[in-house]
mmCIF file of C-alpha atoms in Angstrom:
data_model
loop_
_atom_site.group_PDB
_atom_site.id
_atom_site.type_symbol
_atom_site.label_atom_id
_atom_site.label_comp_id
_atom_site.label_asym_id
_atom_site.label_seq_id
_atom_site.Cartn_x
_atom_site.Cartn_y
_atom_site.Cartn_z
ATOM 1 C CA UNK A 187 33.745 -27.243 -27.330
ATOM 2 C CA UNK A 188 35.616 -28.436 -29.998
ATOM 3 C CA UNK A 189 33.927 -30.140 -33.076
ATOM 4 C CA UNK A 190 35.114 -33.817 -33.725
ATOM 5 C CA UNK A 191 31.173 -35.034 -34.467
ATOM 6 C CA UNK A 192 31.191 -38.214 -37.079
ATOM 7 C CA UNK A 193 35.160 -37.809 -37.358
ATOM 8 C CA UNK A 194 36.724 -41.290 -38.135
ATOM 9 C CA UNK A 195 40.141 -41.883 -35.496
ATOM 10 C CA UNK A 196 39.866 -45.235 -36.021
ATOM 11 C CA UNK A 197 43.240 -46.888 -34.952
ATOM 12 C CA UNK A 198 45.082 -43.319 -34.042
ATOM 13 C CA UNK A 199 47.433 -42.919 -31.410
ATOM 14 C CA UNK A 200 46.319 -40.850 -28.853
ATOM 15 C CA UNK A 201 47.621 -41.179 -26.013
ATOM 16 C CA UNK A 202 48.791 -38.855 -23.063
ATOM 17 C CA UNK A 203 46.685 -36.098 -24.918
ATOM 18 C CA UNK A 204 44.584 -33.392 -23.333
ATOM 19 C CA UNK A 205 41.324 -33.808 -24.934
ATOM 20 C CA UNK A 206 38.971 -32.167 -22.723
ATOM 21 C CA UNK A 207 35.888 -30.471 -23.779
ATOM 22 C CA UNK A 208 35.577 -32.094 -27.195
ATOM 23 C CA UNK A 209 32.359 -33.243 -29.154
ATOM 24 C CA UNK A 210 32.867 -36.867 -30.104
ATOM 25 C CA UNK A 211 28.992 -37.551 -30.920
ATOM 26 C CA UNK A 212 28.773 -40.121 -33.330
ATOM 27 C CA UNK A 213 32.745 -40.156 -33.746
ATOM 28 C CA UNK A 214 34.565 -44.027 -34.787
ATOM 29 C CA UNK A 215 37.326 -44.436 -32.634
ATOM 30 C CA UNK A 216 37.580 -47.789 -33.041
ATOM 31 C CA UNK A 217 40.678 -49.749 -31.749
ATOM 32 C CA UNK A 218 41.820 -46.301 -30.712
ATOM 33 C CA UNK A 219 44.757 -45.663 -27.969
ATOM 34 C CA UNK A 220 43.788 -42.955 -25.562
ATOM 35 C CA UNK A 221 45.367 -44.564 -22.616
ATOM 36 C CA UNK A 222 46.938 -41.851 -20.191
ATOM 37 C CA UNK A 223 44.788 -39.063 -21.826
ATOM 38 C CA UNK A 224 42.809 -36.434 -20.119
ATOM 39 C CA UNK A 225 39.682 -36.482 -21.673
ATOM 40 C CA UNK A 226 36.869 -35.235 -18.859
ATOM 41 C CA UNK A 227 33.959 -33.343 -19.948
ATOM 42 C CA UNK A 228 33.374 -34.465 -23.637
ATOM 43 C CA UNK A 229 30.541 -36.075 -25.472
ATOM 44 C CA UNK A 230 30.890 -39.232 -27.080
ATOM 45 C CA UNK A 231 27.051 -39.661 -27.538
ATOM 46 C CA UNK A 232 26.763 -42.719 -30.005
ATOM 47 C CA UNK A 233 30.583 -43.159 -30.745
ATOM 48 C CA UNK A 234 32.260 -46.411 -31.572
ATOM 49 C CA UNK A 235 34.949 -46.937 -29.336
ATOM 50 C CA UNK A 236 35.295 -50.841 -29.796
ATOM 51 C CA UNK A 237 38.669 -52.364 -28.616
ATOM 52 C CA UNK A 238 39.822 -49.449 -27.441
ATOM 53 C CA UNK A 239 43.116 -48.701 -24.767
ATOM 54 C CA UNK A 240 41.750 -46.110 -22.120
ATOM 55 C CA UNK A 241 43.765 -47.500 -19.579
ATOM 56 C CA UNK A 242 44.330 -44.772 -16.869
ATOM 57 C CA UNK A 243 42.471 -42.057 -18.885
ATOM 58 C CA UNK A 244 40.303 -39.352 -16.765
ATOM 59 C CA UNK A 245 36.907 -39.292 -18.224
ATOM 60 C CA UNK A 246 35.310 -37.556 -15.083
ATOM 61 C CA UNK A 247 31.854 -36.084 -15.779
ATOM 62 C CA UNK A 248 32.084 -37.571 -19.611
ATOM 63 C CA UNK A 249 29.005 -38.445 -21.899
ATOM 64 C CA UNK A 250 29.120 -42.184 -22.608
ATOM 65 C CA UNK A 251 25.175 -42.253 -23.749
ATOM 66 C CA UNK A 252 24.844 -44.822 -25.947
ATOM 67 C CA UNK A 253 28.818 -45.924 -26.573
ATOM 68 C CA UNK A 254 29.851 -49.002 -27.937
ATOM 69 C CA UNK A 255 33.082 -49.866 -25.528
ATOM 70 C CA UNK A 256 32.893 -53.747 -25.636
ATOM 71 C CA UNK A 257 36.488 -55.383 -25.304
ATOM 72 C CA UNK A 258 37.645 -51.532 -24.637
ATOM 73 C CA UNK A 259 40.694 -51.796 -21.499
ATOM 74 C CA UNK A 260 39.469 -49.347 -19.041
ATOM 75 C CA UNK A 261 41.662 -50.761 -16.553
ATOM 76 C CA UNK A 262 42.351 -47.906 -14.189
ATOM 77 C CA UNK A 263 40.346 -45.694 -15.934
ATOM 78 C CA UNK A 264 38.689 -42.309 -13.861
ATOM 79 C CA UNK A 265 35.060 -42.322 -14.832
ATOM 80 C CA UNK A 266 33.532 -40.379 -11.857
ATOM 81 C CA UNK A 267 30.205 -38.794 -12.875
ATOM 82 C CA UNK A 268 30.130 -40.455 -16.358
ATOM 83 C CA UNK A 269 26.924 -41.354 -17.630
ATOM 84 C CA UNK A 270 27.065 -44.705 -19.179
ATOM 85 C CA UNK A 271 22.886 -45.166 -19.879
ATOM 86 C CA UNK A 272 22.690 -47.520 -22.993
ATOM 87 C CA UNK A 273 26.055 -47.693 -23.261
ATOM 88 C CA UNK A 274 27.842 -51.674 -24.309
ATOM 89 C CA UNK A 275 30.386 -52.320 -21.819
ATOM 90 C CA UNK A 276 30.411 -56.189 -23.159
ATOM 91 C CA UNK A 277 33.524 -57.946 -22.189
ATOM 92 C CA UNK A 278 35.642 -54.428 -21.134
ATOM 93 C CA UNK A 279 38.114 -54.585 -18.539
ATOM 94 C CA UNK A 280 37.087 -52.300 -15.742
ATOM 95 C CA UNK A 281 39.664 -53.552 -13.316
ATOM 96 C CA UNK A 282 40.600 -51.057 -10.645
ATOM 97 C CA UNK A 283 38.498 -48.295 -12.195
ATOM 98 C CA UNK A 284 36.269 -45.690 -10.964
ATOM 99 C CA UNK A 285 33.004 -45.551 -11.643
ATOM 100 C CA UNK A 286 31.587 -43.255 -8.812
ATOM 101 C CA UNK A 287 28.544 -41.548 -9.091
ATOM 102 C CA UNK A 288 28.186 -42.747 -12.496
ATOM 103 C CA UNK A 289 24.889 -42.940 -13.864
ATOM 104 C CA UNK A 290 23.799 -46.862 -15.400
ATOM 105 C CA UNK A 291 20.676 -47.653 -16.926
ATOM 106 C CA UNK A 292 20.253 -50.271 -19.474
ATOM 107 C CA UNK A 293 23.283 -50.776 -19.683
ATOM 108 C CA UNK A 294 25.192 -54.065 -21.106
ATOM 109 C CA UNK A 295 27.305 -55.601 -18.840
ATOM 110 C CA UNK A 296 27.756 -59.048 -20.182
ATOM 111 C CA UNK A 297 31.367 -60.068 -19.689
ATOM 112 C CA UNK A 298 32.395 -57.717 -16.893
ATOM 113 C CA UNK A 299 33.847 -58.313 -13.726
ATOM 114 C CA UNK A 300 33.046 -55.461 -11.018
ATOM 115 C CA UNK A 301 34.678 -56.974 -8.479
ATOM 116 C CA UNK A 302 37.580 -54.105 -8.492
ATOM 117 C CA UNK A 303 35.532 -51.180 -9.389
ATOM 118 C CA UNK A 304 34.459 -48.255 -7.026
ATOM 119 C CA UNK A 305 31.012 -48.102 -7.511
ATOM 120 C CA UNK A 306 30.367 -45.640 -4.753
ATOM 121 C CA UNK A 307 27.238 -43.652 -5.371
ATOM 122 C CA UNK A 308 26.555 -45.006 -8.471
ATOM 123 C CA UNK A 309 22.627 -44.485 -9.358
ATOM 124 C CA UNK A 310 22.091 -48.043 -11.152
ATOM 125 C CA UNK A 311 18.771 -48.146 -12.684
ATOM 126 C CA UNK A 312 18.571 -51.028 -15.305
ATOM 127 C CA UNK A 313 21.069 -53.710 -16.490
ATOM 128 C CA UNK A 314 21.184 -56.387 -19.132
ATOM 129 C CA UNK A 315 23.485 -59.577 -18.459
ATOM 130 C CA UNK A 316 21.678 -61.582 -21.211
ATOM 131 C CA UNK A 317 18.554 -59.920 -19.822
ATOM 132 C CA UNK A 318 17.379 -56.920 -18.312
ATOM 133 C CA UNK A 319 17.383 -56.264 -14.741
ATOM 134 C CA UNK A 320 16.415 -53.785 -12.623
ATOM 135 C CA UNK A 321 19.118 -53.956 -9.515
ATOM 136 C CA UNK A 322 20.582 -51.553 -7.775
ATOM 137 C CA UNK A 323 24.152 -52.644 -7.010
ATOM 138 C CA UNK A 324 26.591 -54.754 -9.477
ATOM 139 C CA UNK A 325 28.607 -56.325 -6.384
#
C-alpha cells in the first residue's frame, strides 16, 4: 500500500486516476477533484475530504472511518462495502450512488437525501440527524 498518510492534496486535480490501494489516513484533501477515479481499497481513516468532487468514483470496499465529506458530490459514486462509521456526510450529494453493504454507525447525515441511493444490505447501526438514532433503514 502506498504511503500518502498526513499528505496535504488540498485543491489537486485528480481525476480519472487509478488510486487503489493507497493509505490516505489523516490525509487533507480538501476541495479535491477525484471524480471518475478508481480509488477502491484505500484508507482514508480521519482524512479531510470537505467539498470534494467524487462524482462517479469507485470506492468499493474503502475505509471512510471517521471522514469529514460534508458538501463532498458523491453523485454516482460506487461505495459498495465502504465503511462510513463516524464518518460526516453533512449536506453531500449522494444522488444515484451506491452504498450497498456499507457499514453506518454514528454517522452524520444531516442534509442528505437518500431517496436515490441503493442501500441494499447496508448494516445501519446508529445515526445522528441533529440527534442520534438508532434505526435501521434511512428510507
Amino acid at each position: 500500500m502506498k504511503d500518502y498518510r498526513k499528505a496535504n492534496l488540498a485543491g489537486s486535480d485528480l481525476r480519472d486516476m487509478d488510486l487503489t490501494n493507497i493509505d490516505f489516513r489523516r490525509a487533507n484533501l480538501a476541495n479535491v477533484n477525484l471524480s471518475g477515479s478508481n480509488i477502491k481499497n484505500c484508507d482514508f481513516t480521519s482524512a479531510n475530504l470537505r467539498g470534494a468532487n467524487l462524482n462517479g468514483t469507485d470506492l468499493r470496499a474503502t475505509n471512510l472511518r471517521g471522514v469529514d465529506l460534508s458538501y463532498t458530490d458523491l453523485r454516482n459514486a460506487n461505495l459498495e462495502g465502504a465503511d462510513l462509521s463516524g464518518t460526516k456526510l453533512h449536506n453531500a450529494n449522494l444522488e444515484g450512488s451506491n452504498l450497498a453493504k456499507v457499514y453506518i454507525r454514528g454517522t452524520d447525515i444531516r442534509g442528505v437525501d437518500f431517496s436515490n441511493v441503493n442501500l441494499k444490505d447496508a448494516i445501519i447501526k446508529l445515526i445522528y440527524d441533529g440527534k442520534y438514532k438508532r434505526v435501521s433503514s434511512l428510507v
